[in-house]
């Protein structure tokens, strides 16, 4: 019998509770022993809960209980999740989490503590919600040098873009729906401004390279500037606009990464990923392109990945499962100018080819404006030329 605890009884935490209760026989079969829930930590009162005796407001009840071997940290946010996780690992307990902010920020330190204490720190649910991607990237693709990772990594923004396009919902209504469905972060700016996707591409990149990629060095744009006109232009080009977390592993050992809305041909494997679904396209030097697809957010899908990590941690109580990366002194972030993209551009200025040279004209959908696609440019070249031309309405990278 493995005795376990949940920290945080929000959307994901209550999903973890439901799965432990609903699928207890299956969990015992998978872990080779029963998982018995002994504590739920939350600062709120749950007096009407059928197992209200499990609730505690004091993390020390869990830390000081030698019977507890695995803890699910599903509180979200950096503090006190960081302090609690550190104390739990130090006291010899394995911790599993859906908290991408914590993994991207303090993952290297927490992984090192787990190694020192011979316990596990697992984070399958931190990227892609219910999609198995962390373990497959680490284990099943372990024979490959990863060349590129490109993903739709945020369910909320994908849901919003899809609802705007298909159901003509306003940005605000679509966001409110995503919040009501439990997809959005507590502060949805993290979703719509791309920060959530940024942490996730940092986690995937660190895992693929074995070295920490600092998420603060990843250029990040969200979807707040994307208009219905942009979406219509994309459609006229047989394309769609998606928020993409992008990482390319360069020959010099550095990683070029960004989060930004990108224009994708409808034939691209990521283009058909709609609603709250996520997709991660990984290119390995041996396997080629591999796509991971599934529900990227939501209560039971995310909890499914958390509970799978609890099972794996229970199985690996005496022998660690090695999934992670190390912090090194090396700066592995490439410059934003180490990679060129073509850009789709809308402007009310004339004289486009005088400044941008050879461009592909796009039929204008709005009176008084020009639309075109540039040749491949670095971010600095694009910024300089855009400033010179002036009156830029939008510029969106093309995914080639
Ligand atoms: N807010 C996140 C998303 C939750 O929408 O993808 C899952 O990480």
mmCIF file of C-alpha atoms and ligand atoms in Angstrom:
data_model
loop_
_atom_site.group_PDB
_atom_site.id
_atom_site.type_symbol
_atom_site.label_atom_id
_atom_site.label_comp_id
_atom_site.label_asym_id
_atom_site.label_seq_id
_atom_site.Cartn_x
_atom_site.Cartn_y
_atom_site.Cartn_z
ATOM 1 C CA UNK A 1 0.000 0.000 0.000
ATOM 2 C CA UNK A 2 1.418 3.381 -1.024
ATOM 3 C CA UNK A 3 0.109 6.251 1.075
ATOM 4 C CA UNK A 4 -0.259 9.456 -0.895
ATOM 5 C CA UNK A 5 -1.336 13.078 -0.487
ATOM 6 C CA UNK A 6 -2.729 15.846 -2.686
ATOM 7 C CA UNK A 7 -1.677 19.488 -2.251
ATOM 8 C CA UNK A 8 -4.299 21.854 -3.710
ATOM 9 C CA UNK A 9 -7.962 20.951 -4.183
ATOM 10 C CA UNK A 10 -8.757 23.057 -7.246
ATOM 11 C CA UNK A 11 -9.689 21.830 -10.717
ATOM 12 C CA UNK A 12 -6.755 19.426 -11.093
ATOM 13 C CA UNK A 13 -6.569 18.405 -7.413
ATOM 14 C CA UNK A 14 -10.230 17.428 -7.290
ATOM 15 C CA UNK A 15 -9.665 15.521 -10.555
ATOM 16 C CA UNK A 16 -6.803 13.598 -8.906
ATOM 17 C CA UNK A 17 -9.124 12.780 -5.988
ATOM 18 C CA UNK A 18 -11.885 11.609 -8.368
ATOM 19 C CA UNK A 19 -9.516 9.329 -10.323
ATOM 20 C CA UNK A 20 -8.048 7.794 -7.151
ATOM 21 C CA UNK A 21 -11.599 6.971 -5.997
ATOM 22 C CA UNK A 22 -13.133 6.068 -9.386
ATOM 23 C CA UNK A 23 -10.296 3.887 -10.719
ATOM 24 C CA UNK A 24 -8.806 2.492 -7.522
ATOM 25 C CA UNK A 25 -8.760 -1.118 -8.817
ATOM 26 C CA UNK A 26 -6.997 -0.067 -12.023
ATOM 27 C CA UNK A 27 -4.497 2.030 -10.058
ATOM 28 C CA UNK A 28 -3.655 -0.944 -7.801
ATOM 29 C CA UNK A 29 -3.141 -3.114 -10.865
ATOM 30 C CA UNK A 30 -0.862 -0.529 -12.534
ATOM 31 C CA UNK A 31 1.168 0.286 -9.406
ATOM 32 C CA UNK A 32 1.254 -3.282 -8.107
ATOM 33 C CA UNK A 33 -0.200 -2.011 -4.834
ATOM 34 C CA UNK A 34 -3.105 0.165 -3.721
ATOM 35 C CA UNK A 35 -2.739 3.960 -3.562
ATOM 36 C CA UNK A 36 -4.326 5.159 -0.345
ATOM 37 C CA UNK A 37 -5.089 8.855 -0.075
ATOM 38 C CA UNK A 38 -4.220 10.049 3.441
ATOM 39 C CA UNK A 39 -4.256 13.867 3.182
ATOM 40 C CA UNK A 40 -5.562 16.695 1.055
ATOM 41 C CA UNK A 41 -3.913 20.062 1.725
ATOM 42 C CA UNK A 42 -5.910 23.213 1.044
ATOM 43 C CA UNK A 43 -6.342 26.492 2.882
ATOM 44 C CA UNK A 44 -10.079 26.471 2.226
ATOM 45 C CA UNK A 45 -12.763 24.595 4.216
ATOM 46 C CA UNK A 46 -14.516 21.652 2.594
ATOM 47 C CA UNK A 47 -17.035 20.841 5.349
ATOM 48 C CA UNK A 48 -19.494 19.232 2.922
ATOM 49 C CA UNK A 49 -16.915 16.912 1.403
ATOM 50 C CA UNK A 50 -17.679 13.185 1.956
ATOM 51 C CA UNK A 51 -14.104 12.698 3.189
ATOM 52 C CA UNK A 52 -13.642 15.960 5.033
ATOM 53 C CA UNK A 53 -11.410 14.156 7.573
ATOM 54 C CA UNK A 54 -8.688 13.988 4.858
ATOM 55 C CA UNK A 55 -8.323 17.778 4.675
ATOM 56 C CA UNK A 56 -5.558 19.640 6.438
ATOM 57 C CA UNK A 57 -4.305 23.224 6.267
ATOM 58 C CA UNK A 58 -0.874 22.347 7.631
ATOM 59 C CA UNK A 59 1.720 21.004 5.196
ATOM 60 C CA UNK A 60 3.742 19.687 8.164
ATOM 61 C CA UNK A 61 1.122 16.968 8.645
ATOM 62 C CA UNK A 62 2.308 15.564 5.296
ATOM 63 C CA UNK A 63 6.007 16.370 5.625
ATOM 64 C CA UNK A 64 6.264 14.736 9.062
ATOM 65 C CA UNK A 65 4.255 11.639 8.205
ATOM 66 C CA UNK A 66 6.736 8.863 7.391
ATOM 67 C CA UNK A 67 3.991 6.761 5.848
ATOM 68 C CA UNK A 68 3.513 9.203 2.962
ATOM 69 C CA UNK A 69 5.710 8.304 0.000
ATOM 70 C CA UNK A 70 4.156 10.246 -2.910
ATOM 71 C CA UNK A 71 2.630 13.734 -3.007
ATOM 72 C CA UNK A 72 0.785 15.391 -5.901
ATOM 73 C CA UNK A 73 1.498 19.133 -5.959
ATOM 74 C CA UNK A 74 -1.365 20.643 -7.940
ATOM 75 C CA UNK A 75 -1.571 24.012 -6.193
ATOM 76 C CA UNK A 76 -0.190 26.052 -9.070
ATOM 77 C CA UNK A 77 1.890 29.217 -8.719
ATOM 78 C CA UNK A 78 5.432 29.510 -7.413
ATOM 79 C CA UNK A 79 4.898 30.127 -3.715
ATOM 80 C CA UNK A 80 4.376 28.268 -1.488
ATOM 81 C CA UNK A 81 4.479 25.371 -4.000
ATOM 82 C CA UNK A 82 8.281 25.720 -4.296
ATOM 83 C CA UNK A 83 8.927 25.713 -0.534
ATOM 84 C CA UNK A 84 6.516 22.806 0.075
ATOM 85 C CA UNK A 85 7.967 20.720 -2.775
ATOM 86 C CA UNK A 86 11.511 21.325 -1.578
ATOM 87 C CA UNK A 87 10.657 20.309 1.991
ATOM 88 C CA UNK A 88 8.840 17.188 0.810
ATOM 89 C CA UNK A 89 11.737 16.073 -1.416
ATOM 90 C CA UNK A 90 14.222 16.782 1.379
ATOM 91 C CA UNK A 91 12.154 14.598 3.684
ATOM 92 C CA UNK A 92 12.450 11.717 1.210
ATOM 93 C CA UNK A 93 9.047 11.855 -0.490
ATOM 94 C CA UNK A 94 8.488 11.788 -4.230
ATOM 95 C CA UNK A 95 6.548 14.731 -5.657
ATOM 96 C CA UNK A 96 4.584 14.813 -8.906
ATOM 97 C CA UNK A 97 3.184 18.007 -10.375
ATOM 98 C CA UNK A 98 1.160 19.740 -13.064
ATOM 99 C CA UNK A 99 2.785 23.060 -12.129
ATOM 100 C CA UNK A 100 4.677 24.201 -15.262
ATOM 101 C CA UNK A 101 5.557 27.554 -13.745
ATOM 102 C CA UNK A 102 7.346 25.798 -10.901
ATOM 103 C CA UNK A 103 9.015 23.191 -13.142
ATOM 104 C CA UNK A 104 10.249 25.844 -15.609
ATOM 105 C CA UNK A 105 11.509 28.128 -12.825
ATOM 106 C CA UNK A 106 12.896 25.801 -10.155
ATOM 107 C CA UNK A 107 12.933 22.453 -12.005
ATOM 108 C CA UNK A 108 16.748 22.134 -12.098
ATOM 109 C CA UNK A 109 17.065 22.681 -8.355
ATOM 110 C CA UNK A 110 14.158 20.389 -7.448
ATOM 111 C CA UNK A 111 15.414 17.647 -9.788
ATOM 112 C CA UNK A 112 18.860 17.865 -8.168
ATOM 113 C CA UNK A 113 17.342 17.542 -4.679
ATOM 114 C CA UNK A 114 15.281 14.540 -5.846
ATOM 115 C CA UNK A 115 18.448 12.924 -7.186
ATOM 116 C CA UNK A 116 20.328 13.561 -3.964
ATOM 117 C CA UNK A 117 17.504 12.117 -1.877
ATOM 118 C CA UNK A 118 16.938 9.191 -4.245
ATOM 119 C CA UNK A 119 13.285 10.087 -4.823
ATOM 120 C CA UNK A 120 11.347 11.244 -7.884
ATOM 121 C CA UNK A 121 10.204 14.641 -9.109
ATOM 122 C CA UNK A 122 7.853 13.992 -12.021
ATOM 123 C CA UNK A 123 5.964 16.474 -14.192
ATOM 124 C CA UNK A 124 4.136 14.678 -17.025
ATOM 125 C CA UNK A 125 1.056 16.895 -16.520
ATOM 126 C CA UNK A 126 3.062 20.118 -16.832
ATOM 127 C CA UNK A 127 3.025 20.026 -20.649
ATOM 128 C CA UNK A 128 0.111 18.990 -22.858
ATOM 129 C CA UNK A 129 -2.367 18.245 -20.024
ATOM 130 C CA UNK A 130 -3.384 14.603 -20.518
ATOM 131 C CA UNK A 131 -1.100 13.953 -23.507
ATOM 132 C CA UNK A 132 1.782 11.585 -22.795
ATOM 133 C CA UNK A 133 4.725 13.666 -24.051
ATOM 134 C CA UNK A 134 7.310 14.128 -21.273
ATOM 135 C CA UNK A 135 7.975 10.437 -20.757
ATOM 136 C CA UNK A 136 7.874 9.549 -24.500
ATOM 137 C CA UNK A 137 10.273 12.417 -25.286
ATOM 138 C CA UNK A 138 12.624 11.310 -22.530
ATOM 139 C CA UNK A 139 12.396 7.558 -22.991
ATOM 140 C CA UNK A 140 10.902 6.475 -26.321
ATOM 141 C CA UNK A 141 12.777 9.114 -28.326
ATOM 142 C CA UNK A 142 15.942 8.726 -26.261
ATOM 143 C CA UNK A 143 17.873 7.345 -29.234
ATOM 144 C CA UNK A 144 17.358 10.552 -31.228
ATOM 145 C CA UNK A 145 19.029 13.921 -31.349
ATOM 146 C CA UNK A 146 15.956 16.149 -31.318
ATOM 147 C CA UNK A 147 16.125 18.669 -34.158
ATOM 148 C CA UNK A 148 12.917 20.610 -33.610
ATOM 149 C CA UNK A 149 9.887 20.817 -31.318
ATOM 150 C CA UNK A 150 6.836 22.782 -32.426
ATOM 151 C CA UNK A 151 3.630 22.692 -30.492
ATOM 152 C CA UNK A 152 0.230 24.071 -29.752
ATOM 153 C CA UNK A 153 0.894 24.050 -26.028
ATOM 154 C CA UNK A 154 -1.890 26.162 -24.583
ATOM 155 C CA UNK A 155 -5.446 24.864 -24.620
ATOM 156 C CA UNK A 156 -7.058 28.168 -23.618
ATOM 157 C CA UNK A 157 -5.640 30.187 -26.519
ATOM 158 C CA UNK A 158 -6.321 27.389 -28.993
ATOM 159 C CA UNK A 159 -9.905 27.233 -27.700
ATOM 160 C CA UNK A 160 -10.270 31.020 -28.000
ATOM 161 C CA UNK A 161 -8.873 31.160 -31.560
ATOM 162 C CA UNK A 162 -11.097 28.266 -32.625
ATOM 163 C CA UNK A 163 -14.264 29.755 -31.067
ATOM 164 C CA UNK A 164 -13.521 33.128 -32.707
ATOM 165 C CA UNK A 165 -13.037 31.531 -36.119
ATOM 166 C CA UNK A 166 -15.727 28.848 -36.126
ATOM 167 C CA UNK A 167 -18.431 30.235 -33.861
ATOM 168 C CA UNK A 168 -17.724 33.950 -34.331
ATOM 169 C CA UNK A 169 -17.519 34.367 -30.552
ATOM 170 C CA UNK A 170 -15.824 37.477 -29.248
ATOM 171 C CA UNK A 171 -12.422 37.116 -27.590
ATOM 172 C CA UNK A 172 -13.971 37.931 -24.176
ATOM 173 C CA UNK A 173 -16.812 35.366 -24.474
ATOM 174 C CA UNK A 174 -14.445 32.646 -25.624
ATOM 175 C CA UNK A 175 -12.072 33.401 -22.729
ATOM 176 C CA UNK A 176 -14.963 33.335 -20.223
ATOM 177 C CA UNK A 177 -16.015 29.914 -21.609
ATOM 178 C CA UNK A 178 -12.438 28.621 -21.253
ATOM 179 C CA UNK A 179 -12.385 29.840 -17.632
ATOM 180 C CA UNK A 180 -15.775 28.241 -16.903
ATOM 181 C CA UNK A 181 -14.472 24.931 -18.285
ATOM 182 C CA UNK A 182 -11.426 25.076 -15.990
ATOM 183 C CA UNK A 183 -8.912 25.430 -18.853
ATOM 184 C CA UNK A 184 -7.535 28.884 -18.094
ATOM 185 C CA UNK A 185 -4.867 29.850 -15.567
ATOM 186 C CA UNK A 186 -5.887 31.737 -12.413
ATOM 187 C CA UNK A 187 -4.567 34.820 -14.179
ATOM 188 C CA UNK A 188 -5.536 34.242 -17.830
ATOM 189 C CA UNK A 189 -2.920 36.781 -18.967
ATOM 190 C CA UNK A 190 -0.481 33.852 -18.600
ATOM 191 C CA UNK A 191 -2.469 32.064 -21.312
ATOM 192 C CA UNK A 192 -3.303 34.861 -23.741
ATOM 193 C CA UNK A 193 0.098 36.564 -23.517
ATOM 194 C CA UNK A 194 1.936 33.315 -24.216
ATOM 195 C CA UNK A 195 3.722 32.875 -20.856
ATOM 196 C CA UNK A 196 2.158 29.472 -20.167
ATOM 197 C CA UNK A 197 3.259 28.173 -23.589
ATOM 198 C CA UNK A 198 6.699 29.701 -22.987
ATOM 199 C CA UNK A 199 7.188 27.669 -19.805
ATOM 200 C CA UNK A 200 6.054 24.538 -21.601
ATOM 201 C CA UNK A 201 8.426 24.922 -24.578
ATOM 202 C CA UNK A 202 11.225 25.636 -22.053
ATOM 203 C CA UNK A 203 10.423 22.372 -20.234
ATOM 204 C CA UNK A 204 10.342 20.345 -23.473
ATOM 205 C CA UNK A 205 13.555 21.952 -24.739
ATOM 206 C CA UNK A 206 15.375 21.372 -21.446
ATOM 207 C CA UNK A 207 14.256 17.771 -21.426
ATOM 208 C CA UNK A 208 15.303 17.206 -25.048
ATOM 209 C CA UNK A 209 18.748 18.762 -24.547
ATOM 210 C CA UNK A 210 19.383 17.569 -20.970
ATOM 211 C CA UNK A 211 20.342 21.159 -20.054
ATOM 212 C CA UNK A 212 18.160 23.905 -18.600
ATOM 213 C CA UNK A 213 16.826 26.404 -21.126
ATOM 214 C CA UNK A 214 15.958 29.544 -19.156
ATOM 215 C CA UNK A 215 12.387 30.495 -20.103
ATOM 216 C CA UNK A 216 13.182 34.162 -19.505
ATOM 217 C CA UNK A 217 15.357 34.021 -22.647
ATOM 218 C CA UNK A 218 12.515 32.868 -24.902
ATOM 219 C CA UNK A 219 10.949 35.603 -27.003
ATOM 220 C CA UNK A 220 7.219 35.447 -26.224
ATOM 221 C CA UNK A 221 4.158 36.952 -27.916
ATOM 222 C CA UNK A 222 0.532 36.049 -27.240
ATOM 223 C CA UNK A 223 -2.663 36.203 -29.266
ATOM 224 C CA UNK A 224 -4.062 39.515 -28.056
ATOM 225 C CA UNK A 225 -3.139 41.301 -31.291
ATOM 226 C CA UNK A 226 -4.661 38.702 -33.618
ATOM 227 C CA UNK A 227 -7.762 40.049 -35.368
ATOM 228 C CA UNK A 228 -10.521 38.411 -37.395
ATOM 229 C CA UNK A 229 -9.032 40.121 -40.489
ATOM 230 C CA UNK A 230 -5.725 38.299 -39.857
ATOM 231 C CA UNK A 231 -7.631 35.036 -39.559
ATOM 232 C CA UNK A 232 -9.489 35.746 -42.819
ATOM 233 C CA UNK A 233 -6.235 36.512 -44.635
ATOM 234 C CA UNK A 234 -4.825 33.222 -43.358
ATOM 235 C CA UNK A 235 -7.883 31.408 -44.684
ATOM 236 C CA UNK A 236 -7.440 33.068 -48.097
ATOM 237 C CA UNK A 237 -3.905 31.607 -48.108
ATOM 238 C CA UNK A 238 -5.217 28.113 -47.250
ATOM 239 C CA UNK A 239 -3.669 28.605 -43.815
ATOM 240 C CA UNK A 240 -4.624 29.042 -40.164
ATOM 241 C CA UNK A 241 -3.123 31.069 -37.320
ATOM 242 C CA UNK A 242 -2.059 29.144 -34.210
ATOM 243 C CA UNK A 243 -0.063 30.078 -31.119
ATOM 244 C CA UNK A 244 3.104 28.014 -31.527
ATOM 245 C CA UNK A 245 5.827 27.160 -29.045
ATOM 246 C CA UNK A 246 8.848 26.613 -31.281
ATOM 247 C CA UNK A 247 12.338 25.288 -30.532
ATOM 248 C CA UNK A 248 15.076 24.424 -32.993
ATOM 249 C CA UNK A 249 18.233 22.661 -31.832
ATOM 250 C CA UNK A 250 21.062 24.278 -33.768
ATOM 251 C CA UNK A 251 24.300 22.594 -34.862
ATOM 252 C CA UNK A 252 26.291 24.875 -32.513
ATOM 253 C CA UNK A 253 24.547 23.253 -29.522
ATOM 254 C CA UNK A 254 22.280 26.233 -28.839
ATOM 255 C CA UNK A 255 18.495 26.287 -28.902
ATOM 256 C CA UNK A 256 16.538 28.886 -30.849
ATOM 257 C CA UNK A 257 13.081 29.207 -29.232
ATOM 258 C CA UNK A 258 10.052 31.464 -29.412
ATOM 259 C CA UNK A 259 6.354 31.563 -28.626
ATOM 260 C CA UNK A 260 4.323 33.470 -31.185
ATOM 261 C CA UNK A 261 1.233 33.277 -33.373
ATOM 262 C CA UNK A 262 2.299 31.646 -36.644
ATOM 263 C CA UNK A 263 0.596 31.118 -39.981
ATOM 264 C CA UNK A 264 0.460 27.424 -40.906
ATOM 265 C CA UNK A 265 -0.635 25.826 -44.167
ATOM 266 C CA UNK A 266 -3.783 23.751 -43.539
ATOM 267 C CA UNK A 267 -1.805 20.675 -44.621
ATOM 268 C CA UNK A 268 0.566 21.124 -41.637
ATOM 269 C CA UNK A 269 0.003 18.457 -38.963
ATOM 270 C CA UNK A 270 -0.543 21.142 -36.316
ATOM 271 C CA UNK A 271 -3.133 23.079 -38.353
ATOM 272 C CA UNK A 272 -6.045 20.727 -37.638
ATOM 273 C CA UNK A 273 -5.609 20.838 -33.861
ATOM 274 C CA UNK A 274 -8.646 22.704 -32.617
ATOM 275 C CA UNK A 275 -10.608 23.543 -29.516
ATOM 276 C CA UNK A 276 -8.806 22.845 -26.224
ATOM 277 C CA UNK A 277 -6.626 20.173 -27.820
ATOM 278 C CA UNK A 278 -2.836 20.445 -27.867
ATOM 279 C CA UNK A 279 -0.402 18.957 -30.338
ATOM 280 C CA UNK A 280 3.353 18.570 -30.129
ATOM 281 C CA UNK A 281 5.334 17.835 -33.270
ATOM 282 C CA UNK A 282 8.802 16.508 -32.465
ATOM 283 C CA UNK A 283 11.433 15.900 -35.128
ATOM 284 C CA UNK A 284 14.193 13.458 -34.267
ATOM 285 C CA UNK A 285 17.232 12.689 -36.416
ATOM 286 C CA UNK A 286 16.317 8.977 -36.582
ATOM 287 C CA UNK A 287 12.543 8.844 -36.260
ATOM 288 C CA UNK A 288 11.634 11.926 -38.329
ATOM 289 C CA UNK A 289 8.368 13.671 -37.372
ATOM 290 C CA UNK A 290 6.323 12.333 -34.455
ATOM 291 C CA UNK A 291 3.087 13.948 -33.365
ATOM 292 C CA UNK A 292 1.549 13.860 -29.885
ATOM 293 C CA UNK A 293 -2.082 14.941 -29.757
ATOM 294 C CA UNK A 294 -4.818 15.089 -27.121
ATOM 295 C CA UNK A 295 -6.637 17.160 -24.488
ATOM 296 C CA UNK A 296 -4.234 19.877 -23.366
ATOM 297 C CA UNK A 297 -6.141 21.126 -20.321
ATOM 298 C CA UNK A 298 -9.131 20.311 -18.125
ATOM 299 C CA UNK A 299 -9.810 18.469 -14.897
ATOM 300 C CA UNK A 300 -9.672 14.742 -15.632
ATOM 301 C CA UNK A 301 -7.229 14.839 -18.583
ATOM 302 C CA UNK A 302 -4.634 16.731 -16.531
ATOM 303 C CA UNK A 303 -5.344 14.651 -13.428
ATOM 304 C CA UNK A 304 -4.884 11.510 -15.543
ATOM 305 C CA UNK A 305 -1.244 12.494 -16.158
ATOM 306 C CA UNK A 306 -0.715 13.468 -12.491
ATOM 307 C CA UNK A 307 -2.034 10.114 -11.247
ATOM 308 C CA UNK A 308 0.094 8.241 -13.812
ATOM 309 C CA UNK A 309 3.141 9.954 -12.261
ATOM 310 C CA UNK A 310 1.918 8.937 -8.783
ATOM 311 C CA UNK A 311 1.774 5.331 -10.008
ATOM 312 C CA UNK A 312 5.243 5.577 -11.557
ATOM 313 C CA UNK A 313 6.640 7.136 -8.376
ATOM 314 C CA UNK A 314 5.088 4.359 -6.284
ATOM 315 C CA UNK A 315 6.656 1.762 -8.600
ATOM 316 C CA UNK A 316 10.030 3.543 -8.442
ATOM 317 C CA UNK A 317 10.177 3.991 -4.680
ATOM 318 C CA UNK A 318 13.400 2.080 -4.305
ATOM 319 C CA UNK A 319 14.933 2.892 -7.702
ATOM 320 C CA UNK A 320 14.591 6.353 -9.215
ATOM 321 C CA UNK A 321 13.066 6.914 -12.642
ATOM 322 C CA UNK A 322 15.411 9.371 -14.324
ATOM 323 C CA UNK A 323 13.522 12.103 -16.160
ATOM 324 C CA UNK A 324 14.916 15.599 -16.200
ATOM 325 C CA UNK A 325 17.856 17.871 -16.943
ATOM 326 C CA UNK A 326 20.716 19.677 -15.267
ATOM 327 C CA UNK A 327 21.528 23.355 -14.834
ATOM 328 C CA UNK A 328 24.860 24.171 -16.447
ATOM 329 C CA UNK A 329 26.978 27.323 -16.636
ATOM 330 C CA UNK A 330 26.585 27.251 -20.402
ATOM 331 C CA UNK A 331 24.050 29.653 -21.927
ATOM 332 C CA UNK A 332 22.235 27.418 -24.389
ATOM 333 C CA UNK A 333 19.740 30.030 -25.626
ATOM 334 C CA UNK A 334 20.453 31.085 -29.222
ATOM 335 C CA UNK A 335 19.936 34.697 -30.270
ATOM 336 C CA UNK A 336 16.583 35.621 -31.847
ATOM 337 C CA UNK A 337 18.596 36.376 -34.995
ATOM 338 C CA UNK A 338 19.934 32.831 -35.288
ATOM 339 C CA UNK A 339 16.855 31.764 -37.226
ATOM 340 C CA UNK A 340 15.044 33.317 -40.195
ATOM 341 C CA UNK A 341 11.306 33.204 -40.917
ATOM 342 C CA UNK A 342 9.120 34.510 -43.691
ATOM 343 C CA UNK A 343 6.503 36.984 -42.404
ATOM 344 C CA UNK A 344 2.942 37.715 -43.489
ATOM 345 C CA UNK A 345 2.547 41.500 -43.299
ATOM 346 C CA UNK A 346 -0.353 43.983 -43.552
ATOM 347 C CA UNK A 347 0.332 47.695 -43.982
ATOM 348 C CA UNK A 348 -1.296 50.881 -45.183
ATOM 349 C CA UNK A 349 2.066 52.091 -46.553
ATOM 350 C CA UNK A 350 3.104 51.870 -50.191
ATOM 351 C CA UNK A 351 6.598 51.230 -51.600
ATOM 352 C CA UNK A 352 6.792 47.786 -50.021
ATOM 353 C CA UNK A 353 9.344 46.289 -52.436
ATOM 354 C CA UNK A 354 11.667 49.321 -52.048
ATOM 355 C CA UNK A 355 12.191 48.239 -48.461
ATOM 356 C CA UNK A 356 11.373 44.523 -48.329
ATOM 357 C CA UNK A 357 12.752 43.656 -51.811
ATOM 358 C CA UNK A 358 11.351 40.479 -53.257
ATOM 359 C CA UNK A 359 7.932 39.848 -51.675
ATOM 360 C CA UNK A 360 4.953 37.660 -52.556
ATOM 361 C CA UNK A 361 1.872 39.852 -52.900
ATOM 362 C CA UNK A 362 -1.312 38.712 -51.142
ATOM 363 C CA UNK A 363 -4.698 39.843 -52.414
ATOM 364 C CA UNK A 364 -5.923 42.619 -50.115
ATOM 365 C CA UNK A 365 -9.093 41.861 -48.133
ATOM 366 C CA UNK A 366 -9.383 45.337 -46.602
ATOM 367 C CA UNK A 367 -9.654 48.519 -48.638
ATOM 368 C CA UNK A 368 -6.620 50.779 -48.418
ATOM 369 C CA UNK A 369 -4.114 48.203 -47.219
ATOM 370 C CA UNK A 370 -1.408 46.032 -48.766
ATOM 371 C CA UNK A 371 -0.670 42.482 -47.732
ATOM 372 C CA UNK A 372 2.412 40.465 -48.621
ATOM 373 C CA UNK A 373 4.769 37.713 -47.533
ATOM 374 C CA UNK A 374 8.443 38.547 -47.078
ATOM 375 C CA UNK A 375 11.468 36.432 -47.870
ATOM 376 C CA UNK A 376 13.078 34.741 -44.868
ATOM 377 C CA UNK A 377 14.343 37.389 -42.407
ATOM 378 C CA UNK A 378 15.855 37.502 -38.934
ATOM 379 C CA UNK A 379 13.857 39.216 -36.184
ATOM 380 C CA UNK A 380 16.178 42.270 -36.337
ATOM 381 C CA UNK A 381 15.926 42.550 -40.137
ATOM 382 C CA UNK A 382 12.140 42.352 -39.844
ATOM 383 C CA UNK A 383 12.036 45.007 -37.103
ATOM 384 C CA UNK A 384 14.291 47.390 -39.073
ATOM 385 C CA UNK A 385 12.357 47.035 -42.316
ATOM 386 C CA UNK A 386 8.986 47.343 -40.538
ATOM 387 C CA UNK A 387 10.103 50.549 -38.862
ATOM 388 C CA UNK A 388 11.271 51.961 -42.190
ATOM 389 C CA UNK A 389 8.025 51.063 -43.957
ATOM 390 C CA UNK A 390 5.757 52.207 -41.119
ATOM 391 C CA UNK A 391 1.998 51.712 -40.660
ATOM 392 C CA UNK A 392 2.276 48.003 -40.038
ATOM 393 C CA UNK A 393 -1.118 46.555 -39.098
ATOM 394 C CA UNK A 394 0.141 43.082 -38.383
ATOM 395 C CA UNK A 395 3.120 40.841 -39.010
ATOM 396 C CA UNK A 396 2.953 37.113 -38.392
ATOM 397 C CA UNK A 397 5.695 34.513 -38.844
ATOM 398 C CA UNK A 398 5.049 31.830 -41.460
ATOM 399 C CA UNK A 399 5.662 28.226 -40.362
ATOM 400 C CA UNK A 400 7.646 26.605 -43.191
HETATM 401 N N1 LIG B 1 -4.054 27.140 -18.882
HETATM 402 C C1 LIG B 1 -3.439 25.976 -19.431
HETATM 403 C C2 LIG B 1 -3.907 25.816 -20.866
HETATM 404 C C3 LIG B 1 -3.802 24.780 -18.605
HETATM 405 O O1 LIG B 1 -4.891 26.453 -21.228
HETATM 406 O O2 LIG B 1 -3.316 25.065 -21.634
HETATM 407 C C4 LIG B 1 -3.038 23.543 -18.961
HETATM 408 O O3 LIG B 1 -1.664 23.699 -18.766
#
